[in-house]
Amino acid sequence: MTQSIYITSAEGHSGKSTVALGVLDALSRVTPRVGVFRPIARSTAERDYVLEMLLDHDGVDLAYDDCVGVTYDDVRDDADAALGRIVERYKAVEAQCDAVVILGSDFTDVGSPAELAYNARIAANLGAPVLLVLGGRAQQGQGETLGLSVARTAQEVGQIAALTMPELLHERAEVFAVIVNRADPDALDEVVASVRRVVDAAPTPTGRTVPVWALPEDRFLIAPSMRGVLRSVEGELIKGDPELLTREVLGVVVAGMSMVNVLPRLMESAVIVIPADRTEVLLATLLANASGTFPSLAGVVLNGGFELPDTIVRLIDGLGSSLPIIATDLGTYDTAVRIMNTRGRLAADSQRRYDTALAMFERHVDTNLLTRELGVARPSVVTPLMFEYGLVDRARGDRRRIVLPEGNDDRVLRAAATVLARGIADLTILGEPLEVRGRAIELGIDIRDAEVLSPFDAVHVDKFATEYARLRAHKGVTYAQAADTVTDVSYFGTLMVHLGLADGMVSGAAHTTAHTIRPAFEIIKTAPGVSVVSSVFLMALADRVLVYGDCAVIPDPTSEQLADIAVSSAATAEQFGIEPRVAMLSYSTGESGTGADVEKVRTATALVRERAPELLVEGPIQYDAAADAAVAQAKMPGSEVAGRATVFVFPDLNTGNNTYKAVQRSAGAVAIGPVLQGLNKPINDLSRGALVDDIVNTVAITAIQAQGSRA
């Protein structure tokens, strides 16, 4: 049976989207098919950006048009008919899902108690319990300036709850939980207690205790981005890096005065409004932003519709400034007013905002209680998304410090911000601190909690050079040679892991595999009982996770190396919660085939049984016999591995690499890796085409490996 939850509020601008995202994310961890439904949309002509944001979540696979009920116009024309249409369209979504997050209307139409009552009526007819969102701000969207607003007292929030609860109960809606959003961070306990008194006093048909939670106000979730400013002023980006449009705007400076008087008024993360004919002020602003002695700005808006002279354009191009410059035809007053009234959008404009919202929800809401109370049971299947969530949960359960050597790569910085926001690991980022932190500010991401360390830091270089010279003395490496070598970020990061300054390293986004793992061979070395370093890919299929090895390191392994790969791969599988059943792959199954390649696998299988008698292993065996129960019954009946294999060991790199890529592309599997195994401490390599999510997953994997290596 599909479980649903209806999220509504008593007024607009309460932050329902933050709560909806948090609930959606929590449900995606425990059930494979999660849906989203919007009973009342603003219009059909313009797409609902909140619904689009929720549909973009990795756990949702639904079309936009299927997830919309009716419009405000439909409700005004005939409320009863609109309700019937809503129920009909919801049932179509429900049939495709195990759980559905239903997001109530935005109070953008009438904004009256009647709207809340209608939302309650919808919830009752859909059979969905209500998660009530109460706003913790006194102004709630009116009078807010770039994310600044006045907090409601605990008593005021309690009064809002007292007015709202009877309305819901009158329409026979079941109140599932109450969340106070944008609450005063210094009075969260008082706010929860105030609402709790109201909720406990309200009659509930089921007699269950209704949970009450509070999310603190975070200005960065409300403040607009430069992209939002661009939309508000109907402008055009004429100069600067489009990537920097994600940065939040925390202030406005109207530069209607001389250059000397503008400079002292610049402030951190401000947008500077400059008449387009005041080119000297524009140039001074760009120089101030680049100087490092003035605040870092969010951007510039040139108003008035004047074209910049060619000489000024050439001068700006020569400065190489990445600061976004937006041109608008509006006057100074209208430009400033529109900027001041711009509101931030949760996830459409900023990954930082997205990560912050999820991290805050996880921190202040008991998601296990939420999903359990909703009646969502953990399924037997494991989707790729559920597996990734499992990695994140395990990583932050026992946090480790991971070093990221490539601090000059924007993907690494974005991934670092996500890792820190979600509490996955502690991080050390290599690079020049001013450059790395400056670029992070430009990108609008938060890496304040990361340690940023220069690979040329004299103290560390001396320590690392001494250690490296000692380790490589048998190769004739001198201190002077070592001092030059260890400033390479891969060597520097590896030595941090070796000396216990970090628990693991993730690199390769901007370096070759050889560049990443060569220092590990020289410094970290292999674990006891392991002769070779190998790799696996964690292949997340639609309903399960398999382990493929070796697909990245050893071109043509011997029988002894194959046995090592199998034992290491089984240990890796177990480390990530996969019960190891090892298939030693070949073009022949059992005793049916002969030849050097088959004999290599047969010998390797015997070595595995000798070295790890507790392992379930079968080989030689063909892939179909290992993976398909029907084929296994015909080719190898009675085997404990055939048809049920979870760890697939390929006879050579050519076969393994092509197979994992074929499965990845043809079956739509998520390939996580390569995960290096066999080292004394975890070092992992990234593809140079790695996406931000790939880096985040690899950091989580490395942290989990580090947990095991310390145990």
Short mmCIF file of N, CA and C in Angstrom, two decimals, residues 6 37-41 66-72 74-75 78-94 102-105 118-119 121-123 125-126:
data_model
loop_
_atom_site.label_atom_id
_atom_site.label_comp_id
_atom_site.label_asym_id
_atom_site.label_seq_id
_atom_site.Cartn_x
_atom_site.Cartn_y
_atom_site.Cartn_z
N TYR A 6 0.89 14.76 3.38
CA TYR A 6 0.45 16.03 2.82
C TYR A 6 1.09 17.17 3.60
N PHE A 37 3.49 15.06 -5.68
CA PHE A 37 2.24 15.53 -6.26
C PHE A 37 1.94 16.93 -5.76
N ARG A 38 1.50 17.78 -6.68
CA ARG A 38 1.14 19.16 -6.38
C ARG A 38 -0.34 19.33 -6.70
N PRO A 39 -1.24 19.31 -5.69
CA PRO A 39 -2.68 19.38 -5.97
C PRO A 39 -3.10 20.67 -6.67
N ILE A 40 -2.52 21.81 -6.23
CA ILE A 40 -2.89 23.10 -6.81
C ILE A 40 -1.62 23.82 -7.25
N ALA A 41 -1.51 24.08 -8.54
CA ALA A 41 -0.38 24.82 -9.08
C ALA A 41 -0.78 26.25 -9.39
N ASP A 66 2.25 14.88 -15.08
CA ASP A 66 1.51 13.87 -14.33
C ASP A 66 1.35 14.22 -12.86
N CYS A 67 2.17 15.15 -12.37
CA CYS A 67 2.24 15.43 -10.94
C CYS A 67 1.50 16.69 -10.53
N VAL A 68 0.75 17.28 -11.44
CA VAL A 68 -0.02 18.50 -11.17
C VAL A 68 -1.51 18.17 -11.16
N GLY A 69 -2.22 18.68 -10.15
CA GLY A 69 -3.66 18.45 -10.08
C GLY A 69 -4.44 19.48 -10.88
N VAL A 70 -4.69 20.63 -10.27
CA VAL A 70 -5.46 21.71 -10.91
C VAL A 70 -4.78 23.04 -10.63
N THR A 71 -5.35 24.12 -11.20
CA THR A 71 -4.85 25.46 -10.96
C THR A 71 -5.77 26.21 -9.99
N TYR A 72 -5.32 27.37 -9.54
CA TYR A 72 -6.16 28.22 -8.71
C TYR A 72 -7.45 28.59 -9.43
N ASP A 74 -9.10 26.81 -11.55
CA ASP A 74 -10.01 25.67 -11.48
C ASP A 74 -10.73 25.62 -10.13
N VAL A 75 -9.99 25.90 -9.05
CA VAL A 75 -10.59 25.88 -7.71
C VAL A 75 -11.63 26.98 -7.57
N ASP A 78 -14.92 26.02 -9.65
CA ASP A 78 -15.76 24.96 -9.07
C ASP A 78 -14.89 24.14 -8.14
N ALA A 79 -14.95 24.44 -6.87
CA ALA A 79 -14.07 23.79 -5.89
C ALA A 79 -14.31 22.29 -5.80
N ASP A 80 -15.57 21.87 -5.87
CA ASP A 80 -15.89 20.45 -5.75
C ASP A 80 -15.39 19.67 -6.97
N ALA A 81 -15.60 20.23 -8.14
CA ALA A 81 -15.11 19.57 -9.36
C ALA A 81 -13.59 19.50 -9.36
N ALA A 82 -12.95 20.58 -8.89
CA ALA A 82 -11.50 20.60 -8.81
C ALA A 82 -10.98 19.52 -7.87
N LEU A 83 -11.69 19.33 -6.75
CA LEU A 83 -11.29 18.30 -5.80
C LEU A 83 -11.37 16.91 -6.43
N GLY A 84 -12.43 16.66 -7.19
CA GLY A 84 -12.56 15.38 -7.88
C GLY A 84 -11.43 15.15 -8.86
N ARG A 85 -11.04 16.20 -9.57
CA ARG A 85 -9.95 16.11 -10.53
C ARG A 85 -8.63 15.84 -9.80
N ILE A 86 -8.43 16.49 -8.65
CA ILE A 86 -7.22 16.28 -7.86
C ILE A 86 -7.11 14.82 -7.43
N VAL A 87 -8.20 14.26 -6.91
CA VAL A 87 -8.19 12.86 -6.46
C VAL A 87 -7.87 11.93 -7.62
N GLU A 88 -8.47 12.19 -8.77
CA GLU A 88 -8.26 11.36 -9.95
C GLU A 88 -6.79 11.37 -10.38
N ARG A 89 -6.20 12.55 -10.45
CA ARG A 89 -4.82 12.66 -10.90
C ARG A 89 -3.85 12.12 -9.85
N TYR A 90 -4.19 12.31 -8.58
CA TYR A 90 -3.33 11.75 -7.53
C TYR A 90 -3.29 10.23 -7.60
N LYS A 91 -4.43 9.61 -7.82
CA LYS A 91 -4.49 8.16 -7.86
C LYS A 91 -3.58 7.59 -8.96
N ALA A 92 -3.45 8.33 -10.05
CA ALA A 92 -2.57 7.89 -11.14
C ALA A 92 -1.10 7.91 -10.69
N VAL A 93 -0.72 8.91 -9.89
CA VAL A 93 0.64 8.97 -9.35
C VAL A 93 0.83 7.89 -8.29
N GLU A 94 -0.14 7.74 -7.41
CA GLU A 94 -0.07 6.77 -6.33
C GLU A 94 0.17 5.36 -6.85
N ILE A 102 3.05 14.98 -0.97
CA ILE A 102 2.06 15.89 -1.54
C ILE A 102 2.31 17.28 -0.98
N LEU A 103 2.53 18.24 -1.86
CA LEU A 103 2.85 19.60 -1.43
C LEU A 103 1.67 20.51 -1.65
N GLY A 104 1.13 21.04 -0.54
CA GLY A 104 -0.04 21.90 -0.60
C GLY A 104 0.21 23.22 -1.30
N SER A 105 -0.84 24.03 -1.42
CA SER A 105 -0.77 25.29 -2.15
C SER A 105 0.09 26.31 -1.42
N TYR A 118 -9.24 24.26 2.58
CA TYR A 118 -9.33 23.50 1.34
C TYR A 118 -8.17 22.49 1.25
N ASN A 119 -6.98 22.89 1.69
CA ASN A 119 -5.86 21.95 1.72
C ASN A 119 -6.16 20.78 2.66
N ARG A 121 -9.09 19.65 3.40
CA ARG A 121 -10.12 18.86 2.73
C ARG A 121 -9.49 17.94 1.68
N ILE A 122 -8.52 18.47 0.92
CA ILE A 122 -7.82 17.65 -0.07
C ILE A 122 -7.11 16.49 0.62
N ALA A 123 -6.39 16.79 1.71
CA ALA A 123 -5.65 15.76 2.43
C ALA A 123 -6.57 14.64 2.91
N ASN A 125 -9.44 13.74 1.64
CA ASN A 125 -9.95 12.97 0.51
C ASN A 125 -8.88 12.10 -0.13
N LEU A 126 -7.63 12.48 0.02
CA LEU A 126 -6.55 11.66 -0.51
C LEU A 126 -6.10 10.59 0.50
#
